[in-house]
Short mmCIF file of C-alpha atoms in Angstrom, two decimals:
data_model
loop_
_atom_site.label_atom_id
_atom_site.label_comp_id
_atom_site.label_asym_id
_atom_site.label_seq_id
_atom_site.Cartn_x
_atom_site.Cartn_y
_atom_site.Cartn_z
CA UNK A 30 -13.71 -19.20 6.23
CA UNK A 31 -17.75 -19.14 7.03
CA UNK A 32 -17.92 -17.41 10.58
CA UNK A 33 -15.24 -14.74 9.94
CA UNK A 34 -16.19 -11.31 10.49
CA UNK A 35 -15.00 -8.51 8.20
CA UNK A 36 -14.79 -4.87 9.51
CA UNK A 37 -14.73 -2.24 6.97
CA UNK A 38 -14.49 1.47 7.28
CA UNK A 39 -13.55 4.55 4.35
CA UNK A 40 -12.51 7.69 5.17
CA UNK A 41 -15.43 9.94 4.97
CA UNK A 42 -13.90 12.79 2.73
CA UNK A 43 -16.26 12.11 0.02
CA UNK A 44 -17.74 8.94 -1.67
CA UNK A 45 -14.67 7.37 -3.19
CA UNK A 46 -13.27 5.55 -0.36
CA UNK A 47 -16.36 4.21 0.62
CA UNK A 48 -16.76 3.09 -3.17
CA UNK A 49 -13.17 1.15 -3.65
CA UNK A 50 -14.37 -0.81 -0.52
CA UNK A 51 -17.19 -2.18 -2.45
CA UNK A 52 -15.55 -4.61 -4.61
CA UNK A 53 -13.54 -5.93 -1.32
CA UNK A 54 -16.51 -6.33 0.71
CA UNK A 55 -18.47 -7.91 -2.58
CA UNK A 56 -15.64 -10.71 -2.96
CA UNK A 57 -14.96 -11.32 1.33
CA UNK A 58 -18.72 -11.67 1.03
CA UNK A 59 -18.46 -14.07 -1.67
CA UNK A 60 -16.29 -16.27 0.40
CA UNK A 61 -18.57 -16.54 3.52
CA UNK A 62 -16.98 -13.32 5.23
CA UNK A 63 -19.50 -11.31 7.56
CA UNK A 64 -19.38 -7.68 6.32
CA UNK A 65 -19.38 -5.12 8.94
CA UNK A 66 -19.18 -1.45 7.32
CA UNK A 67 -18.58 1.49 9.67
CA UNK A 68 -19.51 4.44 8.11
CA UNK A 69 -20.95 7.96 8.49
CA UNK A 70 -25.01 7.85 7.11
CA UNK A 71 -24.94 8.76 3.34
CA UNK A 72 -22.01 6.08 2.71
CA UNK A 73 -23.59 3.87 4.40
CA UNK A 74 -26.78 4.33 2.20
CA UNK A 75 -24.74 3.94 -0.90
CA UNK A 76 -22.67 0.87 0.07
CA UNK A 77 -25.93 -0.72 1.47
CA UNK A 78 -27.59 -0.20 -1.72
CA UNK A 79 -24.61 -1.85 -3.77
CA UNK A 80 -23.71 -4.67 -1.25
CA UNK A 81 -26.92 -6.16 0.01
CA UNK A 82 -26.31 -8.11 2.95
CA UNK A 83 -23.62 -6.07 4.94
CA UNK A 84 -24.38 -4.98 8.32
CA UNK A 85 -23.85 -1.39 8.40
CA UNK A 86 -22.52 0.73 11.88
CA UNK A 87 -23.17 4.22 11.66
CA UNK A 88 -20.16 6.42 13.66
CA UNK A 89 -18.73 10.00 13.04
CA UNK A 90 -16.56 11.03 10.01
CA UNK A 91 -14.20 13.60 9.53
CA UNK A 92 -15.45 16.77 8.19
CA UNK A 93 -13.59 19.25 6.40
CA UNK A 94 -14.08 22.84 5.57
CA UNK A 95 -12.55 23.97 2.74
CA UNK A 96 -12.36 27.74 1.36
CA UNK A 97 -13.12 29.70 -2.37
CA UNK A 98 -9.78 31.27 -2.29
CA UNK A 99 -6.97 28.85 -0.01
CA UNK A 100 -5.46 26.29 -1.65
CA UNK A 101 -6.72 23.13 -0.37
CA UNK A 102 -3.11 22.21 1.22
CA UNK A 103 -3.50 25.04 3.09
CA UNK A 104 -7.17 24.36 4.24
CA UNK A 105 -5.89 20.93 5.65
CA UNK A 106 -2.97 22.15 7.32
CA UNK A 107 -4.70 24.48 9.46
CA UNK A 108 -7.28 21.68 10.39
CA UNK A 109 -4.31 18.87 11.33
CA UNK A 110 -5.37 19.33 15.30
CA UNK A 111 -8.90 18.46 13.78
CA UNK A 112 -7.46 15.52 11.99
CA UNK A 113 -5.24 14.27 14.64
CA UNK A 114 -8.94 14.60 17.02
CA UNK A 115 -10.88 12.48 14.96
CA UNK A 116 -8.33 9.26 14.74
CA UNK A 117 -7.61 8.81 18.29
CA UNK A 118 -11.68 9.56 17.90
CA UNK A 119 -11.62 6.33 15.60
CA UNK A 120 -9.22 4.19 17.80
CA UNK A 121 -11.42 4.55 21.08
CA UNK A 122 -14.61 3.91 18.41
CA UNK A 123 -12.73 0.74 17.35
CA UNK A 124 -12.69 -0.50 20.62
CA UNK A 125 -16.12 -0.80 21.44
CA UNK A 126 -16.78 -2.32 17.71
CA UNK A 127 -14.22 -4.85 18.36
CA UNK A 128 -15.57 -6.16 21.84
CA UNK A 129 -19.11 -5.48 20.48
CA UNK A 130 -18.64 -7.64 16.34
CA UNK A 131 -15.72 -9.55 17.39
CA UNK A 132 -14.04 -9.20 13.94
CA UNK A 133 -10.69 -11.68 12.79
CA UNK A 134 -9.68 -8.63 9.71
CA UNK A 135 -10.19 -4.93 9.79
CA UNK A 136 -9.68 -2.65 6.75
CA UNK A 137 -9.53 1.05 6.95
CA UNK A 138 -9.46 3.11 3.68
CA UNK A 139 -7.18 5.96 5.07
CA UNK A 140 -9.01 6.09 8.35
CA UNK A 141 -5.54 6.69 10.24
CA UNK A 142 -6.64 5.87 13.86
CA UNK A 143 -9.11 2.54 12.80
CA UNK A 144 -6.60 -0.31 13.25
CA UNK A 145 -6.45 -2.30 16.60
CA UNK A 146 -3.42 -4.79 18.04
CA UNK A 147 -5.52 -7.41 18.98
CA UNK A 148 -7.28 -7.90 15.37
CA UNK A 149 -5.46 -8.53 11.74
CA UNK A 150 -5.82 -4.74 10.14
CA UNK A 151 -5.12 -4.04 7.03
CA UNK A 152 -4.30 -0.10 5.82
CA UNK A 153 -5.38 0.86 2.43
CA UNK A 154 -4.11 3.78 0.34
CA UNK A 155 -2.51 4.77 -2.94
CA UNK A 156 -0.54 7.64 -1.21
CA UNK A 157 2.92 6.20 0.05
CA UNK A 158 4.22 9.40 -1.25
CA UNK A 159 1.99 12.60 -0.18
CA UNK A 160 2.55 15.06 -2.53
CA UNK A 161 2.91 18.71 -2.22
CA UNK A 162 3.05 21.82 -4.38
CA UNK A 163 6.09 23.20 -6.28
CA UNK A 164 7.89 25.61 -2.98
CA UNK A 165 6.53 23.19 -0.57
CA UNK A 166 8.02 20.26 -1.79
CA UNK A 167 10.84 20.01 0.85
CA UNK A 168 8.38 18.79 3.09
CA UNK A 169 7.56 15.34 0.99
CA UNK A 170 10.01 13.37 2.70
CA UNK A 171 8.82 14.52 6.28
CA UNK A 172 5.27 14.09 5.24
CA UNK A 173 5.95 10.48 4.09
CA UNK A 174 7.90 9.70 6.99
CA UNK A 175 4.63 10.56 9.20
CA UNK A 176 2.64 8.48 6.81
CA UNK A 177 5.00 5.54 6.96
CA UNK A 178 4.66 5.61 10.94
CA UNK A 179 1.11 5.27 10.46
CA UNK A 180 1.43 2.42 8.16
CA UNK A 181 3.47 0.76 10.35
CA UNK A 182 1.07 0.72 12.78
CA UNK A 183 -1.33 -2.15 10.79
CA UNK A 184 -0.19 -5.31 9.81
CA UNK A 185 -0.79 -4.86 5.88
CA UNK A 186 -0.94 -2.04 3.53
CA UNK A 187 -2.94 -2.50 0.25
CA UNK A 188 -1.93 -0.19 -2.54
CA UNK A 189 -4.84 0.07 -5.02
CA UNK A 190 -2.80 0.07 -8.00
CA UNK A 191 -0.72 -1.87 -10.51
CA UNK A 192 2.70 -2.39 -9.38
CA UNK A 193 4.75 -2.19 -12.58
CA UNK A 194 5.91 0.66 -15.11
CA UNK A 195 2.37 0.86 -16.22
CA UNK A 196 0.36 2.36 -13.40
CA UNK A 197 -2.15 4.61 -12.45
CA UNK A 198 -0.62 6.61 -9.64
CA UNK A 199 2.88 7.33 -10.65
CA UNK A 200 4.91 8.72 -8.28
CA UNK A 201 2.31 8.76 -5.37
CA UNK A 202 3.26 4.86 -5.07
CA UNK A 203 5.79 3.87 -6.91
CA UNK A 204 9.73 4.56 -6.90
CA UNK A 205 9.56 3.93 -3.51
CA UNK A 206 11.66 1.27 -1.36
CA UNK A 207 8.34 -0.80 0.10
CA UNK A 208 8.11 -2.61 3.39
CA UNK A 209 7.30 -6.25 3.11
CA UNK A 210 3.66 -5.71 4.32
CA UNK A 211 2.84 -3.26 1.26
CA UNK A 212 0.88 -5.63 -1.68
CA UNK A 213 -0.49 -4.30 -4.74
CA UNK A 214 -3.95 -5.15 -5.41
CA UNK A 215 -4.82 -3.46 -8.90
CA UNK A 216 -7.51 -0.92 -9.28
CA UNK A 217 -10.38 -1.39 -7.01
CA UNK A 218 -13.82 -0.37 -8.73
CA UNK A 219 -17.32 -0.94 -7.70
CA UNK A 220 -17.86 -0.90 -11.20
CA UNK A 221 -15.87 -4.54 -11.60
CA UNK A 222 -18.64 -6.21 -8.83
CA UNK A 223 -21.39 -8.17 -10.72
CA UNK A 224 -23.92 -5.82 -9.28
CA UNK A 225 -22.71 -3.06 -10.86
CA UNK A 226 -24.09 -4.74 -14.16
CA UNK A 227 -27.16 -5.07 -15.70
CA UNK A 228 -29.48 -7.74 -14.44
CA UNK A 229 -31.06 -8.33 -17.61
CA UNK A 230 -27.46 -9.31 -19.32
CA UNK A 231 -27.59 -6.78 -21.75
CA UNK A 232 -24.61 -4.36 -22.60
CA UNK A 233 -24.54 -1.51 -19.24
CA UNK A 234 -24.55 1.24 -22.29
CA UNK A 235 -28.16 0.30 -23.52
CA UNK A 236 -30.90 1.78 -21.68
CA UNK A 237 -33.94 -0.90 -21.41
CA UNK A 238 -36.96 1.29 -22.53
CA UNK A 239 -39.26 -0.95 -20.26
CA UNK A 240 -36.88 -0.10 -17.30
CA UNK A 241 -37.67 2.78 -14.87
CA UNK A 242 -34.76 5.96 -14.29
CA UNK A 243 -31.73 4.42 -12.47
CA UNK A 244 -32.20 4.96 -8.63
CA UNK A 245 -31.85 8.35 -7.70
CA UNK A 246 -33.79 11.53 -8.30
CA UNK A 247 -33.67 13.03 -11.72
CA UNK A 248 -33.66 16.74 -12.87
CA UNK A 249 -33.49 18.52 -15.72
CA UNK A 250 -32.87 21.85 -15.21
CA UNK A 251 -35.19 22.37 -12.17
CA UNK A 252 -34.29 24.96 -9.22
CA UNK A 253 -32.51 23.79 -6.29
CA UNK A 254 -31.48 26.64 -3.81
CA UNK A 255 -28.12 27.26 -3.76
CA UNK A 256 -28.17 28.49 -0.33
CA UNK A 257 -28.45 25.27 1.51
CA UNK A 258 -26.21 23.35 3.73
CA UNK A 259 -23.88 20.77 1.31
CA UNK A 260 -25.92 17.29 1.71
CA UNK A 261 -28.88 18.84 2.25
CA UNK A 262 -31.63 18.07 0.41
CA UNK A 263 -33.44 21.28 -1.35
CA UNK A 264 -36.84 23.01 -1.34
CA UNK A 265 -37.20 21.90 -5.44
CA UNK A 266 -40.31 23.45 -5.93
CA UNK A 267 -40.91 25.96 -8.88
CA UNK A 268 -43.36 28.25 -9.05
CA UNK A 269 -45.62 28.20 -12.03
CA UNK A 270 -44.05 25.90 -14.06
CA UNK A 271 -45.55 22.58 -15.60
CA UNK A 272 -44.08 19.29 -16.00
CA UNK A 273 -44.16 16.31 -14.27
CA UNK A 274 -40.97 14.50 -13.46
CA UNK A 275 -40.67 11.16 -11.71
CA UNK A 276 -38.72 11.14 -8.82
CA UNK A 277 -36.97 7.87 -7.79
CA UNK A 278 -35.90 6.63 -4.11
CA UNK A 279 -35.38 3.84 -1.95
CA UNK A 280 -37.74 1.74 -3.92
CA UNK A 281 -40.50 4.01 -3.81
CA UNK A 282 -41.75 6.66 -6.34
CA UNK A 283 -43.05 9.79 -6.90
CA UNK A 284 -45.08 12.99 -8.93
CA UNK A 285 -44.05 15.83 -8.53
CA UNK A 286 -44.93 19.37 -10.81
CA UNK A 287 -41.81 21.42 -12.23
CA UNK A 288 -41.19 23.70 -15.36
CA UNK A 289 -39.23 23.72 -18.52
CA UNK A 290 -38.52 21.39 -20.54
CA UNK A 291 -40.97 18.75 -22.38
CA UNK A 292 -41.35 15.74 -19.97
CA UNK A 293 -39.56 13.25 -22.80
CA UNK A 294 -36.46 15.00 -22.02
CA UNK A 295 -36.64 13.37 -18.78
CA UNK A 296 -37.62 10.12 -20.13
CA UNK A 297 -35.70 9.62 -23.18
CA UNK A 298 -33.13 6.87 -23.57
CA UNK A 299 -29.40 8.40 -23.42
CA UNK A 300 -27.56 7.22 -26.21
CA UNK A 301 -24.38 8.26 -27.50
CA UNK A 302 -24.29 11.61 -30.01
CA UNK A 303 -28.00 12.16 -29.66
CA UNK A 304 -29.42 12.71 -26.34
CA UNK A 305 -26.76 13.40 -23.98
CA UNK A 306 -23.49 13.01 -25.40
CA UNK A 307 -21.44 14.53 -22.50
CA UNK A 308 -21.26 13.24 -19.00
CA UNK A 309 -20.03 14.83 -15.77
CA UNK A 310 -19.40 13.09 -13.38
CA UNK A 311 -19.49 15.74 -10.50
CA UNK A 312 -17.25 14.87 -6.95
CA UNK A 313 -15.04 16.41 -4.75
CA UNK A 314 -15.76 19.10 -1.97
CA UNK A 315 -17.54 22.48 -1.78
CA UNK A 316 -17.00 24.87 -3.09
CA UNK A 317 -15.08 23.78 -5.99
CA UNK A 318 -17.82 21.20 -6.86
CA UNK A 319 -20.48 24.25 -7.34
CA UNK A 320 -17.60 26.13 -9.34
CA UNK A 321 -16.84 23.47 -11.27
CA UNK A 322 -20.76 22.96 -12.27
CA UNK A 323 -21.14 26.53 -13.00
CA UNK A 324 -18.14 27.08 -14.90
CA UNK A 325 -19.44 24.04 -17.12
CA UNK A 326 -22.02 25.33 -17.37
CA UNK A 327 -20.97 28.73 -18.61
CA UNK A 328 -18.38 26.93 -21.04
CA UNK A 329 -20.46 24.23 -22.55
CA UNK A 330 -23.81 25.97 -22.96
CA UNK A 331 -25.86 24.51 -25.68
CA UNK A 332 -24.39 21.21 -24.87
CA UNK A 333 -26.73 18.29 -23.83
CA UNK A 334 -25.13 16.81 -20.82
CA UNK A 335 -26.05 14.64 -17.75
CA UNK A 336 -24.77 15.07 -15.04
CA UNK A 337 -23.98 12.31 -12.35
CA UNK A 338 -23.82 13.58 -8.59
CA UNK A 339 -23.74 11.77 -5.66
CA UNK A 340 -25.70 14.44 -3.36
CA UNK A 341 -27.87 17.56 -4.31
CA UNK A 342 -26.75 20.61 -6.24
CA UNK A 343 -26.80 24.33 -5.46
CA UNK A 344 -27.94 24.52 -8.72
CA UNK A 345 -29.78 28.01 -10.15
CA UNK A 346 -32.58 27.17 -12.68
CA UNK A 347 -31.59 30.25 -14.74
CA UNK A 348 -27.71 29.49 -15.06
CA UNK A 349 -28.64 26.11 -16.21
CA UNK A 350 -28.92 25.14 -19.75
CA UNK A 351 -32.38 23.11 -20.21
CA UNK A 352 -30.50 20.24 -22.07
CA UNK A 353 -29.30 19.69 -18.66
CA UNK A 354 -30.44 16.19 -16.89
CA UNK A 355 -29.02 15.51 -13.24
CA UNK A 356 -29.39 11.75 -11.81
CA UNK A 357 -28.89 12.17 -7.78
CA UNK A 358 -26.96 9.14 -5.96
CA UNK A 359 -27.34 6.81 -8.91
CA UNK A 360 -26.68 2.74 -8.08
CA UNK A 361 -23.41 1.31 -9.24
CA UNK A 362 -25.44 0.00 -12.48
CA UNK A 363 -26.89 2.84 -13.59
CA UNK A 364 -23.65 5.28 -13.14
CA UNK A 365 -21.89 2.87 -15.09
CA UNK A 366 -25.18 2.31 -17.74
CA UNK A 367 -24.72 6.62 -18.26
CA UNK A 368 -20.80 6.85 -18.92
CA UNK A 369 -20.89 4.06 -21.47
CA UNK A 370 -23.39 5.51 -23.45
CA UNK A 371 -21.68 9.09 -23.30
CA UNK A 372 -19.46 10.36 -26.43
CA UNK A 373 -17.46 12.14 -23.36
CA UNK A 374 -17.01 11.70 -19.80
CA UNK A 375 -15.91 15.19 -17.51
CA UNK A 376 -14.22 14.30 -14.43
CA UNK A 377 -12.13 15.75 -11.77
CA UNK A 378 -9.04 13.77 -11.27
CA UNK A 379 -9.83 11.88 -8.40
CA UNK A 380 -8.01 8.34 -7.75
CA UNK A 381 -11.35 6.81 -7.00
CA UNK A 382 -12.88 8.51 -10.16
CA UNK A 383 -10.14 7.32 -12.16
CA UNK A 384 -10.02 4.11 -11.27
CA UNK A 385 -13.59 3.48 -12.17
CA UNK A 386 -13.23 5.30 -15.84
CA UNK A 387 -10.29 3.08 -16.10
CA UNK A 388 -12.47 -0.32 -15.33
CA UNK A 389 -14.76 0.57 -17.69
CA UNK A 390 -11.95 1.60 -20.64
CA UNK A 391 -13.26 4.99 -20.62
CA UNK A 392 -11.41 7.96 -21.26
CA UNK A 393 -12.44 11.87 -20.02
CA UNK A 394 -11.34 15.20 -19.58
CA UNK A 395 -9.97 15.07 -16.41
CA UNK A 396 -10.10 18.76 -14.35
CA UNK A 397 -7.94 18.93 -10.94
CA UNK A 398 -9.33 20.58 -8.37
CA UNK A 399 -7.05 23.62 -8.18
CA UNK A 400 -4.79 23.68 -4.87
CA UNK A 401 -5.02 20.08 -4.49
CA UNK A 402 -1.42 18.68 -4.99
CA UNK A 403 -2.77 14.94 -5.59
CA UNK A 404 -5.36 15.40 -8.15
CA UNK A 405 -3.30 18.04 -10.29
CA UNK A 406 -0.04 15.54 -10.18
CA UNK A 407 -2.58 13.08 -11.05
CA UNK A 408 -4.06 15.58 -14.20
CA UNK A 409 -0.06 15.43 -15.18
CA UNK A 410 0.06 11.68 -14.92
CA UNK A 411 -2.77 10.53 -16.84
CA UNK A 412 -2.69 13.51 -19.46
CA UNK A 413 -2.30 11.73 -22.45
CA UNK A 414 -2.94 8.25 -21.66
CA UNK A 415 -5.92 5.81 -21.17
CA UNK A 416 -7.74 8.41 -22.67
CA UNK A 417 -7.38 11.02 -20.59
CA UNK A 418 -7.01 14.52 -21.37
CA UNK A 419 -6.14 17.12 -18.59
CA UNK A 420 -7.79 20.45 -18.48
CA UNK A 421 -6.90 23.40 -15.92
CA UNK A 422 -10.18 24.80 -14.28
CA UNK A 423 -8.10 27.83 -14.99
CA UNK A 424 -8.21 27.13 -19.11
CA UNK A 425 -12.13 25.81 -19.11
CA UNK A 426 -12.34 27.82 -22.56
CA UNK A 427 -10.54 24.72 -24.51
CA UNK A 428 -13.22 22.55 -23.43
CA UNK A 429 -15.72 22.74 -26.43
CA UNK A 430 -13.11 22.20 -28.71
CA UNK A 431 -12.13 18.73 -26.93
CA UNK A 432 -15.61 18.43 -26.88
CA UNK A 433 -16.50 18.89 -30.30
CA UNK A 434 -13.42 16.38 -31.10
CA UNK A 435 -14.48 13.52 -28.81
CA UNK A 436 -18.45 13.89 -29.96
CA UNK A 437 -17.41 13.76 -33.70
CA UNK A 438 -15.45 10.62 -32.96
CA UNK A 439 -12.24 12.12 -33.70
CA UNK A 440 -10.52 11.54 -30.44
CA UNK A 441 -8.26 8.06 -30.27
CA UNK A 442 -9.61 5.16 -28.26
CA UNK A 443 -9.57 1.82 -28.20
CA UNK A 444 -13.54 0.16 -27.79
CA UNK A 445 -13.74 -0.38 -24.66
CA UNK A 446 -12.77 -2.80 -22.11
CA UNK A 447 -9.54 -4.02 -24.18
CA UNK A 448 -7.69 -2.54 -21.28
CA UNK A 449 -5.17 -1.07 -24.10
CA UNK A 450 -3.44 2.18 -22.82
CA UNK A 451 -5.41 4.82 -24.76
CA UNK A 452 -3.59 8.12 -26.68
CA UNK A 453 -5.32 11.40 -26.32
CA UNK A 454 -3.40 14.46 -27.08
CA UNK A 455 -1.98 16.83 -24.14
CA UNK A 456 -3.12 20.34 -23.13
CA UNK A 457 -1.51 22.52 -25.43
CA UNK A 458 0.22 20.15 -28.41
CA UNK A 459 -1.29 18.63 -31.23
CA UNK A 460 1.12 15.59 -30.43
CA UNK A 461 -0.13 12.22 -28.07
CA UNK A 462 1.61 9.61 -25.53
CA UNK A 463 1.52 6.80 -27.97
CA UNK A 464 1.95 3.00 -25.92
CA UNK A 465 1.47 -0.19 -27.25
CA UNK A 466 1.73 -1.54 -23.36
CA UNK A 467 -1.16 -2.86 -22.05
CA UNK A 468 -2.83 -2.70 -18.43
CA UNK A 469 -2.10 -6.01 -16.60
CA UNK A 470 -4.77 -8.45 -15.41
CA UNK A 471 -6.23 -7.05 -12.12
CA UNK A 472 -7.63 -10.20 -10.88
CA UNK A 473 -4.83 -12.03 -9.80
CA UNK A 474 -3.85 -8.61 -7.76
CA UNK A 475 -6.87 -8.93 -5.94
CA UNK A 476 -6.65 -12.52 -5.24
CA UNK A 477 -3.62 -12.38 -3.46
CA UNK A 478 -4.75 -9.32 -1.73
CA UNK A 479 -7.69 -11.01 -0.40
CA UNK A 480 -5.90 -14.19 0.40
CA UNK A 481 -3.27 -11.97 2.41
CA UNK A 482 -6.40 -10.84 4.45
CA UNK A 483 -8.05 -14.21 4.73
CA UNK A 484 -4.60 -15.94 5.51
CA UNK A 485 -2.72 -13.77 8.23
CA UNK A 486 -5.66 -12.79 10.48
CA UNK A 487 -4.75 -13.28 13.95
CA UNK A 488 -7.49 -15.12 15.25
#
């Protein structure tokens, strides 16, 4: 297959559809494919960083406002002419990039308008089902009859999930009568690429102490103003305050002079139970993604956590505990280096998110983002298996005790990477989800995925 041209493009709601392309562009790179990614600029940055090689197009995504108080159902509904805009947006875009890169496969990660007659394209998306909430349920079937006329628009439809009993989506994808062109292709991860592990062989939970901070700039409790645009990056200057803290980025670093904290705390190697036995692993939109962080904050003060972000926080020096370390747009090796070596990963209960905990056999209190139907069906999914545990935003004040639980050891795992489905015990009962069923082999899901790619392109 040397000479065939791959184009890729994620939906641009976030990092995590930009992320499950990486370990699809790693292996159609690995078999000679040219990798085109069309993205907007930060996922470019990130998927350039973690795929060397690609050849990145920069175009317009889709961005969403969301409010503190609307559900965010309601927040997309009343931005569907918006939506509907930006794929016929994406279709003309298409056009040029297919008489300009000549591609044989496309692949668009939810990216409704991005497929093209003339070229093999390929739809991916672990949403045949869209779900709603409770009174608004009525509407599934009409919402997944929409969604099936988009599918039916590209020639295949990758599901990125297992496609037995044991599954990660539930009822998003499964119980479903599937067309012929829907495959399953197992959890996709950037976390499963051999980049995402550590160069030196060692195990990706054992800091090197001769080895620089992970890519990224680090914090620990420094001020960043809360008042700037999301994505933006922040004035981070302190005032009469005295430490100095590397900063790391693009290759280059840093010095700069902040307060607080001694400068080991930036330094230090973080090892389960000692220096920062919590991990949260911050995503999703604003505002919930500040609210989250300061509710955390709040709830889990006198915890030592890191945090792992893919942009800059709105984060106030004075609401933020000092044993607080922040690692901005870390590499796929060092995100995955910081949740192995945590006692306790904090999530939200993204797919994307998911899937990666679930590559690496780690469990975490999962947190939907409240008024979005897919993450809290998700939270009532997972809750008590692989290790997850699922925690209203609304009931934050159980945290510590889960906390306390998980850091002491006392929480039921199995080490990690067996790929055994995990017990933890559900919100509210001092009973688990026992399962002796294990997670099938995601390789030969991908395989066949790929092959379908490779083998029915129309050129």
């Amino acid at each position: 297959m040397n000479g065939m041209t791959v184009l890729i493009s994620p939906l641009s709601w976030g990092f995590g559809h930009a992320g499950r392309m990486i370990p699809l562009a790693v292996e159609l790179q690995r078999r000679g494919a040219r990798i085109i990614f069309a993205a907007d600029g930060p996922l470019l940055q990130m998927v350039q960083r973690d795929v060397p090689g690609i050849t990145p197009v920069e175009i317009p995504g889709l961005r969403m406002r969301y409010s503190r108080s609307l559900p965010q159902y309601i927040c997309i509904f009343l931005q569907l002419p918006h939506i509907i805009a930006s794929a016929v947006r994406d279709h003309r875009t298409l056009r040029r990039l297919v008489s300009e890169y000549n591609p044989s496969v496309i692949i668009s990660d939810n990216r409704f308008g991005f497929y093209n007659r003339r070229v093999f394209s390929a739809y991916v998306t672990h949403q045949l089902r869209i779900p709603f909430p409770g009174p608004l349920r009525f509407m599934e079937p009409l919402a997944m009859w929409m969604h099936r006329v988009i599918i039916n628009r590209f020639d295949l439809c990758l599901v990125p999930d297992y496609p037995g009993s044991v599954n990660l989506s539930g009822r998003l994808s499964h119980g479903l009568r599937l067309p012929r062109k829907v495959i399953f292709s197992g959890p996709l991860s950037r976390f499963s690429t051999p980049d995402a592990r550590e160069p030196d062989g060692r195990d990706p939970g054992v800091r090197n102490p001769d080895r620089p901070e992970p890519d990224g700039t680090v914090h620990d409790g420094t001020e960043q103003n809360i008042t700037e645009p999301y994505g933006t990056e922040p004035d981070r200057t302190v005032p009469g305050r005295t430490e100095s803290e590397r900063t790391v980025s693009g290759g280059t670093e840093s010095e700069r002079t902040v307060s607080g904290v001694t400068g080991s705390d930036v330094t230090e190697p973080a090892t389960p139970d000692q220096s920062h036995p919590v991990c949260l692993l911050l995503s999703g939109p604003e505002p919930q993604r500040t609210l989250l962080l300061k509710k955390i904050n709040e709830t889990l003060s006198g915890f030592r956590m890191v945090v792992l972000t893919a942009t800059p926080l709105p984060l106030f020096i004075n609401e933020t505990p000092p044993g607080i370390r922040v690692i901005i747009a870390p590499d796929a090796a060092a995100m995955r280096r910081e949740l192995l070596s945590s006692s306790l990963v904090i999530a939200r209960s993204g797919y994307s998110s998911v899937m990666e905990l679930v590559s690496l056999g780690k469990g975490a209190v999962i947190i939907p983002t409240p008024g979005q139907p897919e993450q809290e069906y998700l939270g009532r999914h997972l809750n008590g298996m692989l290790g997850f545990v699922t925690i209203s935003q609304h009931n934050l004040n159980k945290l510590p005790a889960v906390v306390h639980e998980r850091t002491r050891n006392q929480f039921s795992r199995q080490p990690c990477g067996d790929n055994t489905l995990l017990t933890g015990k559900q919100e509210g009962t001092d009973t688990a989800k026992p399962s002796a069923s294990r997670l099938p082999d995601a390789a030969p899901l991908l395989e066949k995925a790929i092959n379908s790619l490779l083998k029915h392109n129309k050129k």
